[in-house]
Every structure is written in structure tokens, then in C-alpha cells.
């Protein structure tokens, strides 16, 4: 039945060059509205659909502090940022930065560390605050403090007279509860990225990614795979500092909500946080193996929205501009997936994610100065652009770039420095019509 | 960049945040079981209206709300804001709340003939949600089926295989919906009707309203028995479903109250004032919330096709939620014994009864239907408080024994029915 529906969907909506619109291969969904990032891919086998639904609940459900009657979702904190995954990833879409210093970070967090290399080549966590500022605590455990964002804005005038306002964040802290942060602390503010299509990206063969690196000068990150005890290619997070969907999810549970799991057992309290260490214990692990598996099935099974308007002449023209300006060298339009270790259906797909999963030096203005495994303080992973045109439909405030400074794709492009500088310069030189065509193309993704 | 960040940092560390420190002066701790998206909607709007109050949510269902508010310090909670139909009257009786302040002025206290609170002013309704059918019109048209108009329509043979019925022991929104049928049709007829609807239906025992709507959107079933907001919200997302209110239905309220020991009483009053204000009530109509306001003036801003529970003639049927609350544990256990435990047999046996009916064997069909659908527990027994206390925790031996007895009685009914049909 489901396959039948997919076929019908294709007939109804797919234009002549059908393949181009199918951003996620057989994991493509035809949802152009607010449900674009929350819809199950038709290719997910029937036998996994119950698990997928369970994973959806785990992603959306707020957690409770122990003790509580609700047995399946207890163990919040002791320190945390938000009560649920969906709080930062609204409808599985991207987050945004606060507009003013008075607004809290609702869908964003600040990574922390001190200089030097930590365990397995990763960051060295801050001795009092760990590797992420947890603004909230359960009753009796003081939250760590507030990260405050303040914008400095400049104007840029493009050929044809269009004015673009570019804002750059400055971060400071207020109400720090566990002593001073210290001058040497490295800080990196990051908004939540969208979370669909990750199973397909996990299935892109490593050799293909390394071939692209040889071609475009990008660098793979090499990160610690905690479950298997070895260093492997990093694929997820703004600096490709997570090796797998599984580890990314368990890491988010602990780091963002304070939920232990079979992969990460210890609570997220540092030595300096006595109340945190003494908090009432919930049964361990707080996230069961079954819940973690369901959460993973959910992420692997989410569909990628199909492109819209691929045959529109100005979209076509924009696509050509995208290539000529050099965007496609990093934002790779087409990749092929190889075998996926747990979900066979993800393999053998032609996908259009517009990423190379590699790190690139993006220049001093985007730099956070905080290395993460092999990623330097100036490097970021090329983010996928699939679904870009739907992000603001899903979350009206969704931001772009790692710290959410860009409010539009044009702003994001103009911030490209370092290895992306020439591409940004090319866009600055475009005629107004070509620029519009480029943006129309991005909107069709 | 790093140098710049450090410089700002140093300023902040020196105690001189260079702009208003943005640390709110007051906080309010609100206990709720609303979905994240709805909490976020209200948090952002409340922050705009009250920039000096930080809103902290603590999340949990009714049981946890009651446990928390029964602690000596009421868990530090200021406000209970939740669709927890049982918790509010119970806690109010125990003196857990203080008067609401002026925020509740102009809020409806009745819908149709049904009172929305205990009338003592320590808690107020905040929103309503109504029960009915999630319908996929193209599916029904494809199967040549009309849109159902009342609950009893779902028991008609034509709907066999097209309905989803949620199991009330595992679906939070379902118990009052089952109660609507039991209270409207009466105990015996109500259970008979539920058994026949179940025979037509797939039973949904996990995933709740979201799972049900997804199943409809995927085209596997055409009708779901559900609470309205899941469906109207999914429709706003572009899913091919619509919601139909049956001729007889009930609207159940969610409530808001301030705890007796609220550490931040002033901020709590501000929160209550906000959620009950025109602004807070109109927020209910946004696509991600889709609940029904209880401030009648808020409907002035509603689109034409928005439901209007306060208009039109007051329904002759007055739903009594207290009755359902008092027997909820017994009712859900009985549902599992009488329906869930023999779901497949119900389907097969009703098929035989309908066959006999179609073949003109009316008397036999009538006897069989009578045997299959006669509920083994009387209404009075189901309302017994001791029995309900026993059945509150189904892990206890006592509870298991009671349910096992009912399950056996239901199975015996099936066997008798089959014997009659086999004669």
C-alpha cells in the first residue's frame, strides 16, 4: 500500500527529470509544508514502523526529574538545557539565535573547553562547566548560568543597490553559578541543525568522501567512536565531531538533557558541582537500550523532502549560477550511498544533499577559535542544503550558519570566508537577476 | 575572534555586563503536561509580555502533578497548568490551591450544561478539547462510505475494517471519550456498542493521537476516534485529514491554578492573567496548538470554520466528567477484559452474527448478540471506590485477579455465543 502511494506521489508531482527532485532517493517524501521534516520515509520497512513511532515519542517527549511516577521518561538533568529534543529542533528543523541580549538561548547552546587535547584527541572540557553550558538545573541544583548574545551589525550594499544587514554575535555570561569562566575558556555558540536525512549521510562511503577531499581541499575530521573504541571519520555536528547517528543521539541525550544511556553512563556533573553529584538518582541508564534504538530508527527513517519547482527556468538558471560560483565544489549536489550497517534500505541511493561532509577553513569571521578533534578553530563542516527552502516554513525563526547569525541564505553566503571567499565574491559580483535566480534555486532545495 | 570573545568575557566576569544583564528579576515555576511546541509558544509570548519574569516548566502527567503538589512545599511549583481532568478537583478539595486573582474574570464556567470547575474559584478552565472522528474523506469516498455522524454509526457493518479505536488504558485522551459513549447510551447499551465498534476497528495501544493521525494520513484506515486538536493541527500541516464532531459529544476542559504555597505568587498571577487573557486565548488557535478558547470573546478572531462550543443550543446530553474520573481505573480494566482480551474473537463472532442476520435468522442473531455484548460488571460495581483503588496499579496481584475474573467472564460470553451460533 505504502509503496503504491509513493508511486502515485511520483506520478502526481514528479516533473520530467524526476531523479533531480528526489533529494533522498527512495527516502524522499512529498511534504512541502510544516510536516516536511517529520514525515516517515516510505522506504522504511513495515517491521520498523512501530519502532519509528516509539522513537518519535522519545524525541518529542519532555523528561521529568527523579523521582516521578512516569517511569519511562525520568532522569532529567541534574543539569540540562531543555526538557526535550524537539525543544531545540523544532519540528526536526533548525534552531535560531536570540534576537537580543534579553532573550534566552532557546534552540541553541554554547560549547566550552580549555586549550589542549583531551581524551582520544578530543576537546579538554572546562574543569567547572564541562564541555557545554547547561543553563538549567532540576530543583535544588543551580543552573550553570546564562549565555548572553549581543549582535554587532554592519550593512553591505550589493550591485543594484540591495542592502544586506550582516550581524555577528558576541557571547558573554551572566549569573555564573560555579565560579568564573576564566579567560582562557574557548567558547563556541551553535544553533541546532535539522535532523532528517542522517541515515543516508551515514551511508555515504568513506572512500567517496576522501576522494572529494583530494579534489576540493576539504579535510575529513577523525573522531572517537566510543562504542567501538576507535578513531573514525566524523560526519555529524557543525564540526563533524560525531562519528555516527547512534553516538550523536546518546551524546545529545546526556549533553543537552542530562539523560544517561547505555553508551554514556555517567551523569553530566563536574567535580565542582556538588549539588549535581548529590541529586536524587533515577534508575540507570535513564534512556534504555530500547529507547535509544527507537530514537535511532526514528532518525534513520525520517524522509527528506522532495525539491519543488525544479523545472522553473529561473531555478534552472540559479542552479547553473550555483555551479559557476563554485558552491558545488563543497555543497556537492549528488552523492551515492553504500551499504548501511543496520538499515539495508539506505544503501544504493542517489541523493542530493549538497554537502561533502568535509571540513573547510571558512575564514576569521566565522572562526570560533575552538578546535574539536582535527577541526581547527576556523574549520566547519559543509552543512547539507537539502530542505533549505522549507526551513522557515517549519520554524519561522530558523537561522543559518553555526551560530545562527544569518537570517537568509544570502546573508549566509556573504559570510563565507577562507576557502569559501571566492564563491562569496562571485555572488557579490552577480547581476541582480542572477542573484535572484541563485536564491530561487536555493529555495527549491 | 577569540581575543574579542575573551574581552567580552572579561567584562562580564568583572561583574559589569555591558548591557542589561538579562537575568530576570522574578521566576514562575509551572507544572504542565502540554506538548513542547505549545509550551514554547506560550513561553515566548509570555516572555514578550513579561520580560522580567523567567518561566520554568516542569513536565509531568496528572499523577505526577498530584504527587508533586502533595509534597510539604508543593515541590516549589507555583502554577498547575494542564489538561489533567482528575487532578484539579482532587487537589482543590485538599486545599492545594489559592484564589486565582482577577485573571479568571470573564472565563466561561460552563459549556452546554456542563460545569467546567467546582465553582469555588480556586481553579479556572483554560481551554477545551472535543471528542469525535478523525476522517480521511478521500479514503471514505474511495470505499463508498458516508462520513459518520454519530458514534453508533461506527458499529455499522459497512465500517468494518476502516476504524481505529484507542485503548483507554494506554491512551491518555481516550477514557473520557469512552465515557461519552457509556454515559450517553447508558451502561449496558454503551458497552454493547463499544464491543461492536471494536469488532469493526483496529485497536490502537501505543503512540496516541499522533500515531493515529499518521496512520490515517498514510491511508491504511479511514476513521479514527480521537480528540480534536491532533487532527486540526495535522490538517493545518497539510495532512489529508479532517475532524468531525458527532451529534453527541463532550468538550473536556484543561485548567489552571495557583498553588497554596506558591513561592512566586505575584509572578504566578501574572502567568494566569496572561494565559486567560485575550492574547493567551487567541494563541490557542494557532496551528500547533488548536485548542478551543474558554474566553468567549476570543472567538471573535476565529476563522469562520472554527468550532464554536459556546454557540447554538445547549446539548441535551450533559457529560459528567466526575463520574468518569471516579471509575476510570475500573472502566479501563474492564475495557481490556471485555474488549482488548478478545478482540480477534469479537471481530470473527460479529461477522457470524451479521451473517445470520443477513440470512434472516433474526432470533438466533439477537440471542447471540445479547450474549456476546453483555458486560460482566454492573455500573454500580464499576463505580465502587474500593474497587477503583485496587485497580489503580495493575501490577498488584489483587488488581490482576479482578481483571482475570472479568476476562474469564468475557471469554465465557464468547463461548456461549459461538455455541448458539453453531446450533
mmCIF file of N, CA and C in Angstrom, chain B residues 43-134:
data_model
loop_
_atom_site.group_PDB
_atom_site.id
_atom_site.type_symbol
_atom_site.label_atom_id
_atom_site.label_comp_id
_atom_site.label_asym_id
_atom_site.label_seq_id
_atom_site.Cartn_x
_atom_site.Cartn_y
_atom_site.Cartn_z
ATOM 1 N N UNK B 43 5.668 30.236 26.254
ATOM 2 C CA UNK B 43 6.856 30.790 26.917
ATOM 3 C C UNK B 43 7.330 32.033 26.176
ATOM 4 N N UNK B 44 7.397 31.933 24.850
ATOM 5 C CA UNK B 44 7.903 33.085 24.084
ATOM 6 C C UNK B 44 6.956 34.277 24.185
ATOM 7 N N UNK B 45 5.669 34.004 24.105
ATOM 8 C CA UNK B 45 4.711 35.115 24.171
ATOM 9 C C UNK B 45 4.677 35.707 25.579
ATOM 10 N N UNK B 46 4.773 34.858 26.588
ATOM 11 C CA UNK B 46 4.770 35.351 27.969
ATOM 12 C C UNK B 46 6.016 36.202 28.227
ATOM 13 N N UNK B 47 7.158 35.746 27.696
ATOM 14 C CA UNK B 47 8.405 36.500 27.898
ATOM 15 C C UNK B 47 8.306 37.886 27.273
ATOM 16 N N UNK B 48 7.640 37.969 26.144
ATOM 17 C CA UNK B 48 7.474 39.269 25.499
ATOM 18 C C UNK B 48 6.632 40.193 26.363
ATOM 19 N N UNK B 49 5.563 39.641 26.926
ATOM 20 C CA UNK B 49 4.651 40.458 27.725
ATOM 21 C C UNK B 49 5.196 40.717 29.135
ATOM 22 N N UNK B 50 6.043 39.830 29.629
ATOM 23 C CA UNK B 50 6.575 39.956 30.994
ATOM 24 C C UNK B 50 8.080 39.720 30.995
ATOM 25 N N UNK B 51 8.850 40.680 30.437
ATOM 26 C CA UNK B 51 10.273 40.412 30.242
ATOM 27 C C UNK B 51 11.039 40.197 31.552
ATOM 28 N N UNK B 52 10.471 40.595 32.676
ATOM 29 C CA UNK B 52 11.234 40.431 33.916
ATOM 30 C C UNK B 52 10.838 39.173 34.694
ATOM 31 N N UNK B 53 10.058 38.295 34.084
ATOM 32 C CA UNK B 53 9.725 37.033 34.764
ATOM 33 C C UNK B 53 10.236 35.866 33.936
ATOM 34 N N UNK B 54 11.068 35.028 34.560
ATOM 35 C CA UNK B 54 11.549 33.832 33.862
ATOM 36 C C UNK B 54 10.564 32.698 34.116
ATOM 37 N N UNK B 55 10.166 32.050 33.027
ATOM 38 C CA UNK B 55 9.188 30.967 33.112
ATOM 39 C C UNK B 55 9.913 29.633 33.050
ATOM 40 N N UNK B 56 9.798 28.837 34.132
ATOM 41 C CA UNK B 56 10.386 27.491 34.151
ATOM 42 C C UNK B 56 9.279 26.467 34.103
ATOM 43 N N UNK B 57 9.390 25.535 33.160
ATOM 44 C CA UNK B 57 8.391 24.469 33.101
ATOM 45 C C UNK B 57 8.905 23.212 33.777
ATOM 46 N N UNK B 58 8.008 22.559 34.499
ATOM 47 C CA UNK B 58 8.277 21.210 34.984
ATOM 48 C C UNK B 58 7.215 20.338 34.350
ATOM 49 N N UNK B 59 7.629 19.187 33.812
ATOM 50 C CA UNK B 59 6.703 18.431 32.979
ATOM 51 C C UNK B 59 6.250 17.155 33.657
ATOM 52 N N UNK B 60 4.993 16.824 33.536
ATOM 53 C CA UNK B 60 4.503 15.544 34.035
ATOM 54 C C UNK B 60 3.003 15.446 33.857
ATOM 55 N N UNK B 61 2.506 14.203 33.812
ATOM 56 C CA UNK B 61 1.066 13.982 33.708
ATOM 57 C C UNK B 61 0.400 14.185 35.060
ATOM 58 N N UNK B 62 -0.927 13.985 35.085
ATOM 59 C CA UNK B 62 -1.725 14.245 36.275
ATOM 60 C C UNK B 62 -1.226 13.557 37.540
ATOM 61 N N UNK B 63 -0.831 12.291 37.417
ATOM 62 C CA UNK B 63 -0.375 11.544 38.587
ATOM 63 C C UNK B 63 0.834 12.211 39.222
ATOM 64 N N UNK B 64 1.774 12.615 38.382
ATOM 65 C CA UNK B 64 2.958 13.293 38.912
ATOM 66 C C UNK B 64 2.632 14.695 39.418
ATOM 67 N N UNK B 65 1.670 15.330 38.786
ATOM 68 C CA UNK B 65 1.253 16.648 39.283
ATOM 69 C C UNK B 65 0.710 16.512 40.703
ATOM 70 N N UNK B 66 -0.128 15.510 40.921
ATOM 71 C CA UNK B 66 -0.712 15.335 42.250
ATOM 72 C C UNK B 66 0.373 14.990 43.269
ATOM 73 N N UNK B 67 1.273 14.074 42.899
ATOM 74 C CA UNK B 67 2.343 13.696 43.834
ATOM 75 C C UNK B 67 3.190 14.913 44.191
ATOM 76 N N UNK B 68 3.508 15.734 43.195
ATOM 77 C CA UNK B 68 4.370 16.889 43.446
ATOM 78 C C UNK B 68 3.658 17.913 44.331
ATOM 79 N N UNK B 69 2.408 18.195 44.022
ATOM 80 C CA UNK B 69 1.697 19.235 44.782
ATOM 81 C C UNK B 69 1.271 18.759 46.176
ATOM 82 N N UNK B 70 1.414 17.457 46.430
ATOM 83 C CA UNK B 70 1.111 16.953 47.772
ATOM 84 C C UNK B 70 2.335 16.944 48.672
ATOM 85 N N UNK B 71 3.513 17.257 48.118
ATOM 86 C CA UNK B 71 4.696 17.370 48.977
ATOM 87 C C UNK B 71 4.515 18.569 49.905
ATOM 88 N N UNK B 72 5.243 18.544 51.059
ATOM 89 C CA UNK B 72 5.078 19.631 52.026
ATOM 90 C C UNK B 72 5.276 21.025 51.412
ATOM 91 N N UNK B 73 6.261 21.181 50.516
ATOM 92 C CA UNK B 73 6.483 22.510 49.923
ATOM 93 C C UNK B 73 5.853 22.596 48.523
ATOM 94 N N UNK B 74 5.006 21.648 48.199
ATOM 95 C CA UNK B 74 4.376 21.567 46.874
ATOM 96 C C UNK B 74 5.404 21.593 45.750
ATOM 97 N N UNK B 75 6.590 21.067 46.063
ATOM 98 C CA UNK B 75 7.634 20.926 45.051
ATOM 99 C C UNK B 75 8.148 22.246 44.498
ATOM 100 N N UNK B 76 7.853 23.346 45.191
ATOM 101 C CA UNK B 76 8.309 24.645 44.683
ATOM 102 C C UNK B 76 7.530 25.102 43.459
ATOM 103 N N UNK B 77 6.430 24.404 43.162
ATOM 104 C CA UNK B 77 5.643 24.733 41.972
ATOM 105 C C UNK B 77 4.707 25.910 42.277
ATOM 106 N N UNK B 78 4.609 26.846 41.352
ATOM 107 C CA UNK B 78 3.719 27.997 41.525
ATOM 108 C C UNK B 78 2.358 27.785 40.869
ATOM 109 N N UNK B 79 2.393 27.163 39.689
ATOM 110 C CA UNK B 79 1.162 27.073 38.901
ATOM 111 C C UNK B 79 1.010 25.656 38.354
ATOM 112 N N UNK B 80 -0.203 25.140 38.392
ATOM 113 C CA UNK B 80 -0.515 23.901 37.674
ATOM 114 C C UNK B 80 -1.339 24.304 36.451
ATOM 115 N N UNK B 81 -0.873 23.916 35.294
ATOM 116 C CA UNK B 81 -1.471 24.369 34.024
ATOM 117 C C UNK B 81 -1.499 23.162 33.103
ATOM 118 N N UNK B 82 -2.646 22.486 33.024
ATOM 119 C CA UNK B 82 -2.575 21.157 32.455
ATOM 120 C C UNK B 82 -3.950 20.606 32.079
ATOM 121 N N UNK B 83 -4.005 19.779 31.040
ATOM 122 C CA UNK B 83 -5.217 19.005 30.814
ATOM 123 C C UNK B 83 -5.167 17.786 31.735
ATOM 124 N N UNK B 84 -5.470 17.969 33.001
ATOM 125 C CA UNK B 84 -5.435 16.884 33.987
ATOM 126 C C UNK B 84 -6.776 16.920 34.699
ATOM 127 N N UNK B 85 -7.746 16.307 34.048
ATOM 128 C CA UNK B 85 -9.143 16.426 34.434
ATOM 129 C C UNK B 85 -9.396 16.009 35.881
ATOM 130 N N UNK B 86 -8.639 14.978 36.350
ATOM 131 C CA UNK B 86 -8.862 14.489 37.712
ATOM 132 C C UNK B 86 -8.115 15.303 38.746
ATOM 133 N N UNK B 87 -6.954 15.813 38.381
ATOM 134 C CA UNK B 87 -6.060 16.409 39.388
ATOM 135 C C UNK B 87 -6.664 17.671 40.000
ATOM 136 N N UNK B 88 -7.302 18.509 39.190
ATOM 137 C CA UNK B 88 -7.742 19.812 39.714
ATOM 138 C C UNK B 88 -8.807 19.695 40.804
ATOM 139 N N UNK B 89 -9.922 18.987 40.538
ATOM 140 C CA UNK B 89 -10.905 18.885 41.625
ATOM 141 C C UNK B 89 -10.335 18.191 42.860
ATOM 142 N N UNK B 90 -9.509 17.153 42.657
ATOM 143 C CA UNK B 90 -8.954 16.427 43.805
ATOM 144 C C UNK B 90 -8.060 17.344 44.633
ATOM 145 N N UNK B 91 -7.166 18.050 43.971
ATOM 146 C CA UNK B 91 -6.240 18.933 44.698
ATOM 147 C C UNK B 91 -6.979 20.108 45.325
ATOM 148 N N UNK B 92 -7.999 20.607 44.648
ATOM 149 C CA UNK B 92 -8.762 21.728 45.193
ATOM 150 C C UNK B 92 -9.417 21.319 46.510
ATOM 151 N N UNK B 93 -9.965 20.105 46.535
ATOM 152 C CA UNK B 93 -10.587 19.615 47.769
ATOM 153 C C UNK B 93 -9.579 19.560 48.909
ATOM 154 N N UNK B 94 -8.314 19.275 48.581
ATOM 155 C CA UNK B 94 -7.292 19.163 49.622
ATOM 156 C C UNK B 94 -6.702 20.511 50.008
ATOM 157 N N UNK B 95 -7.186 21.567 49.403
ATOM 158 C CA UNK B 95 -6.669 22.898 49.746
ATOM 159 C C UNK B 95 -5.318 23.204 49.124
ATOM 160 N N UNK B 96 -5.019 22.577 47.995
ATOM 161 C CA UNK B 96 -3.709 22.774 47.380
ATOM 162 C C UNK B 96 -3.592 24.092 46.609
ATOM 163 N N UNK B 97 -4.717 24.757 46.386
ATOM 164 C CA UNK B 97 -4.683 25.982 45.578
ATOM 165 C C UNK B 97 -5.090 27.202 46.390
ATOM 166 N N UNK B 98 -4.703 28.358 45.909
ATOM 167 C CA UNK B 98 -5.146 29.623 46.494
ATOM 168 C C UNK B 98 -6.053 30.327 45.477
ATOM 169 N N UNK B 99 -6.790 31.349 45.902
ATOM 170 C CA UNK B 99 -7.656 32.037 44.940
ATOM 171 C C UNK B 99 -6.855 32.539 43.740
ATOM 172 N N UNK B 100 -7.518 32.563 42.573
ATOM 173 C CA UNK B 100 -6.805 32.827 41.327
ATOM 174 C C UNK B 100 -6.472 34.291 41.077
ATOM 175 N N UNK B 101 -7.143 35.189 41.762
ATOM 176 C CA UNK B 101 -6.957 36.594 41.414
ATOM 177 C C UNK B 101 -7.911 36.987 40.304
ATOM 178 N N UNK B 102 -7.701 38.169 39.754
ATOM 179 C CA UNK B 102 -8.688 38.723 38.824
ATOM 180 C C UNK B 102 -8.569 38.156 37.411
ATOM 181 N N UNK B 103 -7.567 37.345 37.161
ATOM 182 C CA UNK B 103 -7.312 36.873 35.789
ATOM 183 C C UNK B 103 -8.439 36.043 35.204
ATOM 184 N N UNK B 104 -9.211 35.394 36.091
ATOM 185 C CA UNK B 104 -10.233 34.470 35.594
ATOM 186 C C UNK B 104 -11.566 35.154 35.292
ATOM 187 N N UNK B 105 -11.622 36.474 35.463
ATOM 188 C CA UNK B 105 -12.883 37.191 35.174
ATOM 189 C C UNK B 105 -13.257 37.051 33.703
ATOM 190 N N UNK B 106 -14.494 36.674 33.445
ATOM 191 C CA UNK B 106 -14.944 36.578 32.054
ATOM 192 C C UNK B 106 -14.661 35.237 31.416
ATOM 193 N N UNK B 107 -14.055 34.309 32.139
ATOM 194 C CA UNK B 107 -13.792 32.968 31.606
ATOM 195 C C UNK B 107 -15.050 32.123 31.796
ATOM 196 N N UNK B 108 -15.385 31.349 30.760
ATOM 197 C CA UNK B 108 -16.598 30.532 30.833
ATOM 198 C C UNK B 108 -16.518 29.545 32.008
ATOM 199 N N UNK B 109 -17.645 29.324 32.653
ATOM 200 C CA UNK B 109 -17.691 28.350 33.741
ATOM 201 C C UNK B 109 -18.534 27.135 33.372
ATOM 202 N N UNK B 110 -19.130 27.176 32.181
ATOM 203 C CA UNK B 110 -19.954 26.072 31.710
ATOM 204 C C UNK B 110 -19.807 25.954 30.200
ATOM 205 N N UNK B 111 -19.925 24.730 29.694
ATOM 206 C CA UNK B 111 -20.091 24.573 28.252
ATOM 207 C C UNK B 111 -21.299 23.662 28.059
ATOM 208 N N UNK B 112 -22.257 24.106 27.268
ATOM 209 C CA UNK B 112 -23.541 23.410 27.266
ATOM 210 C C UNK B 112 -24.062 23.421 28.688
ATOM 211 N N UNK B 113 -24.456 22.275 29.193
ATOM 212 C CA UNK B 113 -24.899 22.236 30.584
ATOM 213 C C UNK B 113 -23.795 21.823 31.542
ATOM 214 N N UNK B 114 -22.603 21.600 31.019
ATOM 215 C CA UNK B 114 -21.556 21.002 31.847
ATOM 216 C C UNK B 114 -20.711 22.040 32.560
ATOM 217 N N UNK B 115 -20.661 21.997 33.892
ATOM 218 C CA UNK B 115 -19.807 22.940 34.611
ATOM 219 C C UNK B 115 -18.339 22.634 34.337
ATOM 220 N N UNK B 116 -17.530 23.680 34.234
ATOM 221 C CA UNK B 116 -16.117 23.485 33.901
ATOM 222 C C UNK B 116 -15.218 23.416 35.131
ATOM 223 N N UNK B 117 -15.749 23.836 36.304
ATOM 224 C CA UNK B 117 -14.945 23.783 37.528
ATOM 225 C C UNK B 117 -15.862 23.401 38.689
ATOM 226 N N UNK B 118 -15.286 23.405 39.901
ATOM 227 C CA UNK B 118 -16.109 23.117 41.066
ATOM 228 C C UNK B 118 -16.843 24.363 41.561
ATOM 229 N N UNK B 119 -16.654 25.479 40.873
ATOM 230 C CA UNK B 119 -17.401 26.685 41.192
ATOM 231 C C UNK B 119 -16.884 27.449 42.401
ATOM 232 N N UNK B 120 -15.741 27.037 42.945
ATOM 233 C CA UNK B 120 -15.247 27.713 44.149
ATOM 234 C C UNK B 120 -14.141 28.734 43.861
ATOM 235 N N UNK B 121 -13.740 28.813 42.614
ATOM 236 C CA UNK B 121 -12.832 29.894 42.237
ATOM 237 C C UNK B 121 -11.360 29.666 42.524
ATOM 238 N N UNK B 122 -10.951 28.441 42.878
ATOM 239 C CA UNK B 122 -9.508 28.237 43.057
ATOM 240 C C UNK B 122 -8.844 27.659 41.808
ATOM 241 N N UNK B 123 -9.673 27.274 40.847
ATOM 242 C CA UNK B 123 -9.079 26.943 39.546
ATOM 243 C C UNK B 123 -10.067 27.319 38.451
ATOM 244 N N UNK B 124 -9.520 27.582 37.278
ATOM 245 C CA UNK B 124 -10.363 28.007 36.165
ATOM 246 C C UNK B 124 -10.059 27.151 34.953
ATOM 247 N N UNK B 125 -11.038 27.074 34.055
ATOM 248 C CA UNK B 125 -10.770 26.423 32.778
ATOM 249 C C UNK B 125 -9.807 27.287 31.983
ATOM 250 N N UNK B 126 -8.959 26.632 31.192
ATOM 251 C CA UNK B 126 -8.031 27.366 30.324
ATOM 252 C C UNK B 126 -8.334 27.111 28.852
ATOM 253 N N UNK B 127 -8.725 25.889 28.529
ATOM 254 C CA UNK B 127 -9.113 25.583 27.146
ATOM 255 C C UNK B 127 -10.008 24.362 27.141
ATOM 256 N N UNK B 128 -10.602 24.093 25.976
ATOM 257 C CA UNK B 128 -11.450 22.920 25.804
ATOM 258 C C UNK B 128 -10.955 22.101 24.615
ATOM 259 N N UNK B 129 -11.225 20.817 24.685
ATOM 260 C CA UNK B 129 -10.990 19.963 23.529
ATOM 261 C C UNK B 129 -12.187 19.037 23.401
ATOM 262 N N UNK B 130 -12.601 18.773 22.168
ATOM 263 C CA UNK B 130 -13.801 17.972 21.948
ATOM 264 C C UNK B 130 -13.469 16.629 21.317
ATOM 265 N N UNK B 131 -14.331 15.659 21.556
ATOM 266 C CA UNK B 131 -14.129 14.315 21.010
ATOM 267 C C UNK B 131 -14.924 14.100 19.733
ATOM 268 N N UNK B 132 -14.385 13.260 18.878
ATOM 269 C CA UNK B 132 -15.090 12.957 17.647
ATOM 270 C C UNK B 132 -14.258 12.092 16.724
ATOM 271 N N UNK B 133 -14.384 12.353 15.420
ATOM 272 C CA UNK B 133 -13.770 11.479 14.429
ATOM 273 C C UNK B 133 -12.713 12.204 13.612
ATOM 274 N N UNK B 134 -11.547 11.570 13.529
ATOM 275 C CA UNK B 134 -10.582 11.962 12.510
ATOM 276 C C UNK B 134 -10.997 11.224 11.254
#
